[in-house]
């Protein structure tokens, strides 16, 4: 299960406490061994044990003490290595990006109604989502930054190569029945970990909460490239129906796109936060 940085820091603190207790236990053990060895040596000398026995004590006791000291040193070194590994792992985790994919682009305009192009709405919302997540402290990358065409498979492949943390694609919907409206979120049916469904659920519920839009269903799919070819949890959100006049007009306003972006970003943050619980 990938884990958020927060979970890493909490785990790091727990591991430090555990390692500290282990070190204290070993030190106490070594002190006990030394005390026992010294006591035995004094008793042996007091009873004037034969030279052979005294020789054995003299040979064995120092060796045992030295071994005990070596154990403590080895454990201290081991603890330092564990701490370095934790720090390096946390740094690597912090470098992982959340990929936000503004669907379509360039020669592929997506669905178009009354001169409103899906690709433009997607990019405007995606830019806002990226800013919100960046303000939350996440590292974010857009699958396309401008109005350029990039193959869907290439977008996902790049995210896989970068070992992205999450992949969220933003789209607009359309329907022959113009009265249909609302938000629906898709996730990959082939994700056996169920993490993509959880991500989709958080994104859907928080975006609905932020906008008050009609809540349509979560949809699983086994063919959609961007949610089935990714190596990380992913989902695709259809933030509205451009075929619905009222919803299209809302999607063209800055205020409504702000609310959509706020909901999507909050859903992503809640998903990652829930990982640490």
PDB file of C-alpha atoms in Angstrom:
ATOM      1  CA  UNK A   1       0.000   0.000   0.000  1.00  0.00           C
ATOM      2  CA  UNK A   2       2.106   3.256  -0.786  1.00  0.00           C
ATOM      3  CA  UNK A   3       1.842   5.426   2.338  1.00  0.00           C
ATOM      4  CA  UNK A   4       1.811   9.135   2.722  1.00  0.00           C
ATOM      5  CA  UNK A   5       4.673  11.166   3.997  1.00  0.00           C
ATOM      6  CA  UNK A   6       2.711  11.724   7.168  1.00  0.00           C
ATOM      7  CA  UNK A   7       2.544   7.975   7.731  1.00  0.00           C
ATOM      8  CA  UNK A   8       6.278   7.799   7.076  1.00  0.00           C
ATOM      9  CA  UNK A   9       7.056  10.403   9.706  1.00  0.00           C
ATOM     10  CA  UNK A  10       4.783   8.695  12.256  1.00  0.00           C
ATOM     11  CA  UNK A  11       6.369   5.327  11.451  1.00  0.00           C
ATOM     12  CA  UNK A  12       9.797   6.891  11.733  1.00  0.00           C
ATOM     13  CA  UNK A  13       9.048   8.153  15.229  1.00  0.00           C
ATOM     14  CA  UNK A  14       7.704   4.752  16.317  1.00  0.00           C
ATOM     15  CA  UNK A  15      10.738   2.959  14.890  1.00  0.00           C
ATOM     16  CA  UNK A  16      13.119   5.374  16.648  1.00  0.00           C
ATOM     17  CA  UNK A  17      11.425   4.692  19.986  1.00  0.00           C
ATOM     18  CA  UNK A  18      11.578   0.942  19.404  1.00  0.00           C
ATOM     19  CA  UNK A  19      15.249   1.071  18.409  1.00  0.00           C
ATOM     20  CA  UNK A  20      16.024   3.253  21.421  1.00  0.00           C
ATOM     21  CA  UNK A  21      14.395   0.772  23.782  1.00  0.00           C
ATOM     22  CA  UNK A  22      16.287  -2.084  22.149  1.00  0.00           C
ATOM     23  CA  UNK A  23      19.566  -0.232  22.604  1.00  0.00           C
ATOM     24  CA  UNK A  24      18.831   0.460  26.282  1.00  0.00           C
ATOM     25  CA  UNK A  25      17.977  -3.221  26.801  1.00  0.00           C
ATOM     26  CA  UNK A  26      21.247  -4.331  25.233  1.00  0.00           C
ATOM     27  CA  UNK A  27      23.278  -1.847  27.279  1.00  0.00           C
ATOM     28  CA  UNK A  28      21.640  -3.082  30.497  1.00  0.00           C
ATOM     29  CA  UNK A  29      22.367  -6.668  29.437  1.00  0.00           C
ATOM     30  CA  UNK A  30      26.022  -5.854  28.774  1.00  0.00           C
ATOM     31  CA  UNK A  31      26.367  -4.125  32.166  1.00  0.00           C
ATOM     32  CA  UNK A  32      24.872  -7.204  33.838  1.00  0.00           C
ATOM     33  CA  UNK A  33      27.338  -9.437  32.003  1.00  0.00           C
ATOM     34  CA  UNK A  34      30.264  -7.260  33.106  1.00  0.00           C
ATOM     35  CA  UNK A  35      29.048  -7.240  36.720  1.00  0.00           C
ATOM     36  CA  UNK A  36      28.670 -11.024  36.696  1.00  0.00           C
ATOM     37  CA  UNK A  37      32.118 -11.474  35.164  1.00  0.00           C
ATOM     38  CA  UNK A  38      33.768  -9.150  37.700  1.00  0.00           C
ATOM     39  CA  UNK A  39      31.952 -10.855  40.579  1.00  0.00           C
ATOM     40  CA  UNK A  40      33.062 -14.273  39.388  1.00  0.00           C
ATOM     41  CA  UNK A  41      36.636 -13.067  39.064  1.00  0.00           C
ATOM     42  CA  UNK A  42      36.631 -11.662  42.604  1.00  0.00           C
ATOM     43  CA  UNK A  43      35.101 -14.833  44.023  1.00  0.00           C
ATOM     44  CA  UNK A  44      37.644 -16.943  42.190  1.00  0.00           C
ATOM     45  CA  UNK A  45      40.528 -14.880  43.496  1.00  0.00           C
ATOM     46  CA  UNK A  46      39.150 -14.892  47.056  1.00  0.00           C
ATOM     47  CA  UNK A  47      38.813 -18.677  47.098  1.00  0.00           C
ATOM     48  CA  UNK A  48      42.265 -19.114  45.600  1.00  0.00           C
ATOM     49  CA  UNK A  49      41.088 -21.442  42.877  1.00  0.00           C
ATOM     50  CA  UNK A  50      43.804 -23.424  41.228  1.00  0.00           C
ATOM     51  CA  UNK A  51      45.944 -21.664  38.679  1.00  0.00           C
ATOM     52  CA  UNK A  52      44.378 -23.555  35.812  1.00  0.00           C
ATOM     53  CA  UNK A  53      40.875 -22.448  36.734  1.00  0.00           C
ATOM     54  CA  UNK A  54      42.075 -18.904  37.340  1.00  0.00           C
ATOM     55  CA  UNK A  55      43.707 -18.959  33.929  1.00  0.00           C
ATOM     56  CA  UNK A  56      40.459 -20.043  32.319  1.00  0.00           C
ATOM     57  CA  UNK A  57      38.555 -17.258  34.060  1.00  0.00           C
ATOM     58  CA  UNK A  58      41.137 -14.714  32.990  1.00  0.00           C
ATOM     59  CA  UNK A  59      40.912 -15.888  29.406  1.00  0.00           C
ATOM     60  CA  UNK A  60      37.146 -16.235  29.169  1.00  0.00           C
ATOM     61  CA  UNK A  61      35.926 -13.170  31.042  1.00  0.00           C
ATOM     62  CA  UNK A  62      37.705 -10.493  28.960  1.00  0.00           C
ATOM     63  CA  UNK A  63      36.617 -12.185  25.735  1.00  0.00           C
ATOM     64  CA  UNK A  64      32.964 -12.202  26.812  1.00  0.00           C
ATOM     65  CA  UNK A  65      33.118  -8.530  27.787  1.00  0.00           C
ATOM     66  CA  UNK A  66      34.741  -7.584  24.509  1.00  0.00           C
ATOM     67  CA  UNK A  67      32.049  -9.475  22.608  1.00  0.00           C
ATOM     68  CA  UNK A  68      29.350  -7.683  24.568  1.00  0.00           C
ATOM     69  CA  UNK A  69      30.918  -4.310  23.752  1.00  0.00           C
ATOM     70  CA  UNK A  70      31.124  -5.337  20.101  1.00  0.00           C
ATOM     71  CA  UNK A  71      27.409  -6.158  20.147  1.00  0.00           C
ATOM     72  CA  UNK A  72      26.539  -2.703  21.494  1.00  0.00           C
ATOM     73  CA  UNK A  73      28.697  -1.027  18.872  1.00  0.00           C
ATOM     74  CA  UNK A  74      27.155  -3.144  16.141  1.00  0.00           C
ATOM     75  CA  UNK A  75      23.673  -2.279  17.329  1.00  0.00           C
ATOM     76  CA  UNK A  76      24.482   1.436  17.405  1.00  0.00           C
ATOM     77  CA  UNK A  77      25.795   1.166  13.855  1.00  0.00           C
ATOM     78  CA  UNK A  78      22.676  -0.771  12.877  1.00  0.00           C
ATOM     79  CA  UNK A  79      20.448   1.900  14.386  1.00  0.00           C
ATOM     80  CA  UNK A  80      22.276   4.594  12.440  1.00  0.00           C
ATOM     81  CA  UNK A  81      21.826   2.611   9.226  1.00  0.00           C
ATOM     82  CA  UNK A  82      18.103   2.200   9.928  1.00  0.00           C
ATOM     83  CA  UNK A  83      17.734   5.936  10.546  1.00  0.00           C
ATOM     84  CA  UNK A  84      19.550   6.724   7.294  1.00  0.00           C
ATOM     85  CA  UNK A  85      17.335   4.271   5.423  1.00  0.00           C
ATOM     86  CA  UNK A  86      14.197   5.875   6.874  1.00  0.00           C
ATOM     87  CA  UNK A  87      15.354   9.355   5.892  1.00  0.00           C
ATOM     88  CA  UNK A  88      16.277   8.232   2.379  1.00  0.00           C
ATOM     89  CA  UNK A  89      12.942   6.479   1.976  1.00  0.00           C
ATOM     90  CA  UNK A  90      11.053   9.568   3.143  1.00  0.00           C
ATOM     91  CA  UNK A  91      13.004  11.710   0.686  1.00  0.00           C
ATOM     92  CA  UNK A  92      12.206   9.325  -2.143  1.00  0.00           C
ATOM     93  CA  UNK A  93       8.531   9.375  -1.178  1.00  0.00           C
ATOM     94  CA  UNK A  94       8.511  13.171  -1.128  1.00  0.00           C
ATOM     95  CA  UNK A  95       9.860  13.189  -4.685  1.00  0.00           C
ATOM     96  CA  UNK A  96       6.979  11.099  -6.017  1.00  0.00           C
ATOM     97  CA  UNK A  97       4.498  13.206  -7.944  1.00  0.00           C
ATOM     98  CA  UNK A  98       0.744  13.275  -8.270  1.00  0.00           C
ATOM     99  CA  UNK A  99      -0.027  13.376 -11.979  1.00  0.00           C
ATOM    100  CA  UNK A 100      -3.066  15.429 -13.000  1.00  0.00           C
ATOM    101  CA  UNK A 101      -4.110  14.702 -16.573  1.00  0.00           C
ATOM    102  CA  UNK A 102      -6.191  17.327 -18.434  1.00  0.00           C
ATOM    103  CA  UNK A 103      -7.959  15.031 -20.912  1.00  0.00           C
ATOM    104  CA  UNK A 104      -7.615  15.508 -24.686  1.00  0.00           C
ATOM    105  CA  UNK A 105      -5.647  18.491 -26.051  1.00  0.00           C
ATOM    106  CA  UNK A 106      -4.306  19.866 -29.317  1.00  0.00           C
ATOM    107  CA  UNK A 107      -6.082  18.409 -32.343  1.00  0.00           C
ATOM    108  CA  UNK A 108      -8.244  16.332 -29.979  1.00  0.00           C
ATOM    109  CA  UNK A 109     -10.817  18.744 -28.592  1.00  0.00           C
ATOM    110  CA  UNK A 110     -12.994  16.149 -26.902  1.00  0.00           C
ATOM    111  CA  UNK A 111     -16.719  16.887 -26.909  1.00  0.00           C
ATOM    112  CA  UNK A 112     -17.816  20.315 -28.185  1.00  0.00           C
ATOM    113  CA  UNK A 113     -21.101  22.167 -27.547  1.00  0.00           C
ATOM    114  CA  UNK A 114     -21.897  25.761 -28.505  1.00  0.00           C
ATOM    115  CA  UNK A 115     -18.224  26.459 -29.111  1.00  0.00           C
ATOM    116  CA  UNK A 116     -17.195  25.178 -25.683  1.00  0.00           C
ATOM    117  CA  UNK A 117     -14.354  22.648 -26.070  1.00  0.00           C
ATOM    118  CA  UNK A 118     -13.860  19.945 -23.495  1.00  0.00           C
ATOM    119  CA  UNK A 119     -10.065  20.147 -23.740  1.00  0.00           C
ATOM    120  CA  UNK A 120     -10.130  23.776 -22.568  1.00  0.00           C
ATOM    121  CA  UNK A 121     -12.404  23.132 -19.574  1.00  0.00           C
ATOM    122  CA  UNK A 122     -10.270  20.129 -18.620  1.00  0.00           C
ATOM    123  CA  UNK A 123      -7.055  22.149 -18.658  1.00  0.00           C
ATOM    124  CA  UNK A 124      -8.532  25.059 -16.702  1.00  0.00           C
ATOM    125  CA  UNK A 125      -9.759  22.743 -13.939  1.00  0.00           C
ATOM    126  CA  UNK A 126      -6.539  20.705 -13.929  1.00  0.00           C
ATOM    127  CA  UNK A 127      -4.416  23.830 -13.451  1.00  0.00           C
ATOM    128  CA  UNK A 128      -6.484  24.783 -10.427  1.00  0.00           C
ATOM    129  CA  UNK A 129      -6.276  21.261  -8.964  1.00  0.00           C
ATOM    130  CA  UNK A 130      -2.495  21.302  -9.387  1.00  0.00           C
ATOM    131  CA  UNK A 131      -2.238  24.643  -7.580  1.00  0.00           C
ATOM    132  CA  UNK A 132      -4.450  23.484  -4.705  1.00  0.00           C
ATOM    133  CA  UNK A 133      -2.407  20.315  -4.217  1.00  0.00           C
ATOM    134  CA  UNK A 134       0.863  22.246  -4.415  1.00  0.00           C
ATOM    135  CA  UNK A 135      -0.413  24.609  -1.727  1.00  0.00           C
ATOM    136  CA  UNK A 136      -1.139  21.527   0.410  1.00  0.00           C
ATOM    137  CA  UNK A 137       2.516  20.505   0.103  1.00  0.00           C
ATOM    138  CA  UNK A 138       2.263  17.836  -2.595  1.00  0.00           C
ATOM    139  CA  UNK A 139       4.500  17.602  -5.633  1.00  0.00           C
ATOM    140  CA  UNK A 140       2.334  17.772  -8.743  1.00  0.00           C
ATOM    141  CA  UNK A 141       2.872  17.346 -12.463  1.00  0.00           C
ATOM    142  CA  UNK A 142       0.458  17.955 -15.345  1.00  0.00           C
ATOM    143  CA  UNK A 143       0.313  15.272 -18.024  1.00  0.00           C
ATOM    144  CA  UNK A 144       0.033  18.144 -20.521  1.00  0.00           C
ATOM    145  CA  UNK A 145       0.841  21.719 -19.530  1.00  0.00           C
ATOM    146  CA  UNK A 146      -0.376  23.478 -22.677  1.00  0.00           C
ATOM    147  CA  UNK A 147      -2.802  22.889 -25.522  1.00  0.00           C
ATOM    148  CA  UNK A 148      -0.803  20.050 -27.011  1.00  0.00           C
ATOM    149  CA  UNK A 149      -1.783  16.561 -28.104  1.00  0.00           C
ATOM    150  CA  UNK A 150      -0.219  13.644 -26.245  1.00  0.00           C
ATOM    151  CA  UNK A 151      -1.278  10.047 -26.747  1.00  0.00           C
ATOM    152  CA  UNK A 152      -3.101   8.629 -23.740  1.00  0.00           C
ATOM    153  CA  UNK A 153      -0.746   5.649 -23.609  1.00  0.00           C
ATOM    154  CA  UNK A 154       2.265   7.982 -23.581  1.00  0.00           C
ATOM    155  CA  UNK A 155       0.859   9.962 -20.656  1.00  0.00           C
ATOM    156  CA  UNK A 156       0.414   6.849 -18.547  1.00  0.00           C
ATOM    157  CA  UNK A 157       3.746   5.373 -19.587  1.00  0.00           C
ATOM    158  CA  UNK A 158       5.513   8.553 -18.483  1.00  0.00           C
ATOM    159  CA  UNK A 159       3.714   8.449 -15.127  1.00  0.00           C
ATOM    160  CA  UNK A 160       4.772   4.814 -14.701  1.00  0.00           C
ATOM    161  CA  UNK A 161       8.389   5.654 -15.535  1.00  0.00           C
ATOM    162  CA  UNK A 162       8.352   8.401 -12.908  1.00  0.00           C
ATOM    163  CA  UNK A 163       6.838   6.061 -10.317  1.00  0.00           C
ATOM    164  CA  UNK A 164       4.016   8.551  -9.756  1.00  0.00           C
ATOM    165  CA  UNK A 165       2.084   8.461  -6.506  1.00  0.00           C
ATOM    166  CA  UNK A 166      -1.368   8.891  -8.073  1.00  0.00           C
ATOM    167  CA  UNK A 167      -2.878   9.542 -11.503  1.00  0.00           C
ATOM    168  CA  UNK A 168      -6.085  11.561 -11.840  1.00  0.00           C
ATOM    169  CA  UNK A 169      -7.543  12.374 -15.254  1.00  0.00           C
ATOM    170  CA  UNK A 170     -10.066  15.194 -15.715  1.00  0.00           C
ATOM    171  CA  UNK A 171     -12.764  15.092 -18.410  1.00  0.00           C
ATOM    172  CA  UNK A 172     -16.199  16.414 -19.382  1.00  0.00           C
ATOM    173  CA  UNK A 173     -19.179  14.253 -20.280  1.00  0.00           C
ATOM    174  CA  UNK A 174     -21.893  14.359 -22.934  1.00  0.00           C
ATOM    175  CA  UNK A 175     -25.158  12.590 -23.596  1.00  0.00           C
ATOM    176  CA  UNK A 176     -27.816  12.468 -26.321  1.00  0.00           C
ATOM    177  CA  UNK A 177     -30.366  13.353 -23.642  1.00  0.00           C
ATOM    178  CA  UNK A 178     -29.601  16.986 -22.893  1.00  0.00           C
ATOM    179  CA  UNK A 179     -31.249  16.916 -19.454  1.00  0.00           C
ATOM    180  CA  UNK A 180     -28.680  14.479 -18.057  1.00  0.00           C
ATOM    181  CA  UNK A 181     -26.202  16.148 -15.685  1.00  0.00           C
ATOM    182  CA  UNK A 182     -23.866  15.449 -12.799  1.00  0.00           C
ATOM    183  CA  UNK A 183     -20.471  14.078 -11.863  1.00  0.00           C
ATOM    184  CA  UNK A 184     -19.271  10.505 -12.234  1.00  0.00           C
ATOM    185  CA  UNK A 185     -15.873   8.966 -11.575  1.00  0.00           C
ATOM    186  CA  UNK A 186     -14.266   5.965 -13.252  1.00  0.00           C
ATOM    187  CA  UNK A 187     -11.638   3.576 -11.927  1.00  0.00           C
ATOM    188  CA  UNK A 188      -9.774   0.582 -13.311  1.00  0.00           C
ATOM    189  CA  UNK A 189     -11.464  -2.775 -12.917  1.00  0.00           C
ATOM    190  CA  UNK A 190      -8.080  -4.491 -13.111  1.00  0.00           C
ATOM    191  CA  UNK A 191      -6.729  -2.901  -9.911  1.00  0.00           C
ATOM    192  CA  UNK A 192      -6.841  -5.873  -7.555  1.00  0.00           C
ATOM    193  CA  UNK A 193      -5.663  -3.748  -4.613  1.00  0.00           C
ATOM    194  CA  UNK A 194      -8.965  -1.814  -4.645  1.00  0.00           C
ATOM    195  CA  UNK A 195      -6.984   1.412  -4.135  1.00  0.00           C
ATOM    196  CA  UNK A 196      -8.194   2.966  -7.396  1.00  0.00           C
ATOM    197  CA  UNK A 197     -11.798   2.476  -6.327  1.00  0.00           C
ATOM    198  CA  UNK A 198     -11.051   4.092  -2.956  1.00  0.00           C
ATOM    199  CA  UNK A 199      -9.369   7.031  -4.670  1.00  0.00           C
ATOM    200  CA  UNK A 200     -12.338   7.431  -7.026  1.00  0.00           C
ATOM    201  CA  UNK A 201     -14.740   7.309  -4.090  1.00  0.00           C
ATOM    202  CA  UNK A 202     -12.951  10.095  -2.186  1.00  0.00           C
ATOM    203  CA  UNK A 203     -12.621  12.276  -5.285  1.00  0.00           C
ATOM    204  CA  UNK A 204     -16.290  11.770  -6.184  1.00  0.00           C
ATOM    205  CA  UNK A 205     -17.699  12.465  -2.721  1.00  0.00           C
ATOM    206  CA  UNK A 206     -15.613  15.589  -2.087  1.00  0.00           C
ATOM    207  CA  UNK A 207     -16.282  17.068  -5.525  1.00  0.00           C
ATOM    208  CA  UNK A 208     -20.018  16.520  -5.082  1.00  0.00           C
ATOM    209  CA  UNK A 209     -19.777  18.113  -1.638  1.00  0.00           C
ATOM    210  CA  UNK A 210     -17.929  21.150  -3.006  1.00  0.00           C
ATOM    211  CA  UNK A 211     -20.255  21.750  -5.965  1.00  0.00           C
ATOM    212  CA  UNK A 212     -23.668  20.371  -5.019  1.00  0.00           C
ATOM    213  CA  UNK A 213     -23.804  18.688  -8.438  1.00  0.00           C
ATOM    214  CA  UNK A 214     -25.858  15.581  -9.148  1.00  0.00           C
ATOM    215  CA  UNK A 215     -24.001  12.545  -7.819  1.00  0.00           C
ATOM    216  CA  UNK A 216     -23.798   9.907 -10.492  1.00  0.00           C
ATOM    217  CA  UNK A 217     -22.266   6.488  -9.949  1.00  0.00           C
ATOM    218  CA  UNK A 218     -18.735   5.241  -9.589  1.00  0.00           C
ATOM    219  CA  UNK A 219     -17.944   3.230 -12.706  1.00  0.00           C
ATOM    220  CA  UNK A 220     -15.399   0.433 -13.099  1.00  0.00           C
ATOM    221  CA  UNK A 221     -13.883  -0.190 -16.520  1.00  0.00           C
ATOM    222  CA  UNK A 222     -11.419  -2.742 -17.879  1.00  0.00           C
ATOM    223  CA  UNK A 223     -10.493  -1.022 -21.144  1.00  0.00           C
ATOM    224  CA  UNK A 224      -9.940   2.712 -20.498  1.00  0.00           C
ATOM    225  CA  UNK A 225      -6.202   3.256 -20.983  1.00  0.00           C
ATOM    226  CA  UNK A 226      -5.422   5.936 -18.394  1.00  0.00           C
ATOM    227  CA  UNK A 227      -6.972   4.004 -15.513  1.00  0.00           C
ATOM    228  CA  UNK A 228      -6.022   0.466 -16.492  1.00  0.00           C
ATOM    229  CA  UNK A 229      -2.435   0.871 -17.688  1.00  0.00           C
ATOM    230  CA  UNK A 230      -1.176   2.845 -14.697  1.00  0.00           C
ATOM    231  CA  UNK A 231       0.978   1.184 -12.032  1.00  0.00           C
ATOM    232  CA  UNK A 232      -0.381   3.495  -9.331  1.00  0.00           C
ATOM    233  CA  UNK A 233      -3.917   4.157  -7.985  1.00  0.00           C
ATOM    234  CA  UNK A 234      -5.783   6.163 -10.623  1.00  0.00           C
ATOM    235  CA  UNK A 235      -9.194   7.480 -11.539  1.00  0.00           C
ATOM    236  CA  UNK A 236     -10.934   9.567 -14.202  1.00  0.00           C
ATOM    237  CA  UNK A 237     -13.509  12.140 -13.177  1.00  0.00           C
ATOM    238  CA  UNK A 238     -16.176  13.489 -15.532  1.00  0.00           C
ATOM    239  CA  UNK A 239     -16.894  16.812 -13.848  1.00  0.00           C
ATOM    240  CA  UNK A 240     -20.041  17.649 -15.827  1.00  0.00           C
ATOM    241  CA  UNK A 241     -22.078  17.294 -19.016  1.00  0.00           C
ATOM    242  CA  UNK A 242     -21.283  19.836 -21.718  1.00  0.00           C
ATOM    243  CA  UNK A 243     -24.418  18.571 -23.465  1.00  0.00           C
ATOM    244  CA  UNK A 244     -26.496  20.019 -20.610  1.00  0.00           C
ATOM    245  CA  UNK A 245     -26.909  23.762 -21.153  1.00  0.00           C
ATOM    246  CA  UNK A 246     -27.187  24.726 -17.491  1.00  0.00           C
ATOM    247  CA  UNK A 247     -24.208  22.631 -16.482  1.00  0.00           C
ATOM    248  CA  UNK A 248     -22.192  23.847 -19.456  1.00  0.00           C
ATOM    249  CA  UNK A 249     -22.783  27.456 -18.442  1.00  0.00           C
ATOM    250  CA  UNK A 250     -21.588  26.688 -14.898  1.00  0.00           C
ATOM    251  CA  UNK A 251     -18.478  24.946 -16.197  1.00  0.00           C
ATOM    252  CA  UNK A 252     -17.624  28.098 -18.136  1.00  0.00           C
ATOM    253  CA  UNK A 253     -17.470  30.172 -14.933  1.00  0.00           C
ATOM    254  CA  UNK A 254     -14.327  30.644 -12.868  1.00  0.00           C
ATOM    255  CA  UNK A 255     -16.219  30.239  -9.610  1.00  0.00           C
ATOM    256  CA  UNK A 256     -17.610  26.806 -10.481  1.00  0.00           C
ATOM    257  CA  UNK A 257     -14.252  25.557 -11.773  1.00  0.00           C
ATOM    258  CA  UNK A 258     -12.703  26.719  -8.485  1.00  0.00           C
ATOM    259  CA  UNK A 259     -15.205  24.605  -6.562  1.00  0.00           C
ATOM    260  CA  UNK A 260     -14.564  21.583  -8.777  1.00  0.00           C
ATOM    261  CA  UNK A 261     -10.809  21.911  -8.296  1.00  0.00           C
ATOM    262  CA  UNK A 262     -11.226  22.330  -4.562  1.00  0.00           C
ATOM    263  CA  UNK A 263     -13.288  19.142  -4.339  1.00  0.00           C
ATOM    264  CA  UNK A 264     -10.911  17.070  -6.466  1.00  0.00           C
ATOM    265  CA  UNK A 265      -7.859  18.230  -4.508  1.00  0.00           C
ATOM    266  CA  UNK A 266      -9.567  17.600  -1.174  1.00  0.00           C
ATOM    267  CA  UNK A 267     -10.597  14.118  -2.296  1.00  0.00           C
ATOM    268  CA  UNK A 268      -6.997  13.300  -3.219  1.00  0.00           C
ATOM    269  CA  UNK A 269      -5.751  14.665   0.101  1.00  0.00           C
ATOM    270  CA  UNK A 270      -8.339  12.676   2.071  1.00  0.00           C
ATOM    271  CA  UNK A 271      -7.402   9.492   0.208  1.00  0.00           C
ATOM    272  CA  UNK A 272      -3.706   9.953   1.019  1.00  0.00           C
ATOM    273  CA  UNK A 273      -4.487  10.937   4.621  1.00  0.00           C
ATOM    274  CA  UNK A 274      -6.637   7.821   5.089  1.00  0.00           C
ATOM    275  CA  UNK A 275      -3.632   5.691   4.148  1.00  0.00           C
ATOM    276  CA  UNK A 276      -1.952   6.592   7.440  1.00  0.00           C
ATOM    277  CA  UNK A 277      -4.879   5.697   9.695  1.00  0.00           C
TER     278      UNK A 277
END
